[in-house]
Every structure is written in structure tokens, then in C-alpha cells.
Amino acid sequence: EVTSPSGGKKRGVTFCPLAATWKELETDHPRAESLGRIYCVVDEAKYHAFNCGLRCWHSKNVLEGDDCCIIEVENKERGR
């Protein structure tokens, strides 16, 4: 359990094999991490495809220097 940027307790992912791979590739390919971050948008697309009434975003991401990844999901009608 980790603290999200909004202050609430959330379950965070502290190890992502994809992020680890992108970080490893960064040595030979200077833009690997930023390209890997684009892949994370797939999570948001999957939630939208499942239910377009849901909004999904990463409030933390290890590829942006955070200590873990947190994916937040909310009902669009309730707001952020």
C-alpha cells in the first residue's frame, strides 16, 4: 500500500517487468524510457474500451521517476 498524490492509500505496483526492460534499454537507446511510457497509455485505453464511462490515469509511474506505479480509475460522472 502506498500514498497516492491525492493523499489516499492505494495499491501500487513497485516492479513492472516492462518498465525494467525499458530502463535497461535506456543505456543503448537514450529515448527508451520515454517510448516505454507511451506503452503505459495502453492501460488507459483498455479501461476506456471496457467501459467508456470510466476515466483511468497514472498518478505515479516508475518511468517518470516515481517509486511505484499507481493507476487511478474513476467514474467520469463523479469527477476527479
Short mmCIF file of C-alpha atoms in Angstrom, two decimals:
data_model
loop_
_atom_site.label_atom_id
_atom_site.label_comp_id
_atom_site.label_asym_id
_atom_site.label_seq_id
_atom_site.Cartn_x
_atom_site.Cartn_y
_atom_site.Cartn_z
CA GLU A 1 0.00 0.00 0.00
CA VAL A 2 1.34 3.43 -0.97
CA THR A 3 0.18 7.01 -0.69
CA SER A 4 -1.17 8.47 -3.92
CA PRO A 5 -0.52 12.09 -4.94
CA SER A 6 -4.08 12.88 -3.80
CA GLY A 7 -3.16 11.65 -0.30
CA GLY A 8 -5.23 8.47 -0.20
CA LYS A 9 -3.91 4.96 0.31
CA LYS A 10 -3.72 2.92 -2.89
CA ARG A 11 -2.23 -0.33 -4.04
CA GLY A 12 0.90 0.46 -6.02
CA VAL A 13 2.97 -1.67 -8.33
CA THR A 14 6.61 -1.46 -7.30
CA PHE A 15 8.01 -3.71 -10.04
CA CYS A 16 6.94 -3.72 -13.66
CA PRO A 17 8.88 -6.05 -15.95
CA LEU A 18 8.14 -3.78 -18.92
CA ALA A 19 9.46 -0.70 -17.12
CA ALA A 20 12.57 -2.65 -16.07
CA THR A 21 13.17 -3.59 -19.70
CA TRP A 22 12.73 -0.01 -20.93
CA LYS A 23 15.16 1.22 -18.24
CA GLU A 24 17.70 -1.42 -19.24
CA LEU A 25 17.40 -0.43 -22.90
CA GLU A 26 17.97 3.23 -21.97
CA THR A 27 21.75 2.64 -21.91
CA ASP A 28 21.88 1.88 -25.62
CA HIS A 29 18.79 3.79 -26.72
CA PRO A 30 18.56 7.20 -25.00
CA ARG A 31 14.80 7.60 -25.56
CA ALA A 32 13.78 4.09 -24.49
CA GLU A 33 12.13 5.15 -21.21
CA SER A 34 10.06 7.88 -22.86
CA LEU A 35 8.98 5.45 -25.57
CA GLY A 36 8.16 2.88 -22.89
CA ARG A 37 5.99 5.45 -21.12
CA ILE A 38 3.83 5.64 -24.22
CA TYR A 39 3.10 1.94 -23.77
CA CYS A 40 1.56 2.73 -20.37
CA VAL A 41 -1.24 4.56 -22.18
CA VAL A 42 -2.46 1.08 -23.17
CA ASP A 43 -3.78 0.73 -19.61
CA GLU A 44 -5.94 3.81 -20.08
CA ALA A 45 -7.16 2.58 -23.48
CA LYS A 46 -8.12 -0.82 -22.02
CA TYR A 47 -10.26 0.80 -19.33
CA HIS A 48 -11.92 3.06 -21.90
CA ALA A 49 -12.63 0.08 -24.18
CA PHE A 50 -14.08 -1.88 -21.25
CA ASN A 51 -16.32 0.98 -20.13
CA CYS A 52 -16.17 4.43 -21.73
CA GLY A 53 -17.78 5.82 -18.56
CA LEU A 54 -14.52 5.20 -16.67
CA ARG A 55 -11.53 7.50 -16.64
CA CYS A 56 -8.11 5.99 -15.99
CA TRP A 57 -4.75 7.69 -15.44
CA HIS A 58 -1.37 7.02 -13.89
CA SER A 59 -0.90 9.26 -10.87
CA LYS A 60 2.55 7.74 -10.35
CA ASN A 61 4.83 5.96 -12.79
CA VAL A 62 8.30 4.48 -12.28
CA LEU A 63 9.26 5.63 -15.78
CA GLU A 64 8.68 9.20 -14.59
CA GLY A 65 10.93 8.73 -11.56
CA ASP A 66 8.29 7.68 -9.02
CA ASP A 67 8.89 4.84 -6.55
CA CYS A 68 5.92 2.86 -7.90
CA CYS A 69 3.11 2.93 -10.44
CA ILE A 70 -0.41 3.82 -9.39
CA ILE A 71 -3.28 3.57 -11.84
CA GLU A 72 -6.32 5.52 -10.71
CA VAL A 73 -9.80 4.81 -12.07
CA GLU A 74 -12.96 6.79 -11.55
CA ASN A 75 -16.46 7.05 -12.91
CA LYS A 76 -16.43 10.03 -15.28
CA GLU A 77 -19.74 11.28 -13.85
CA ARG A 78 -18.24 11.68 -10.36
CA GLY A 79 -15.24 13.76 -11.49
CA ARG A 80 -11.69 13.68 -10.28
#
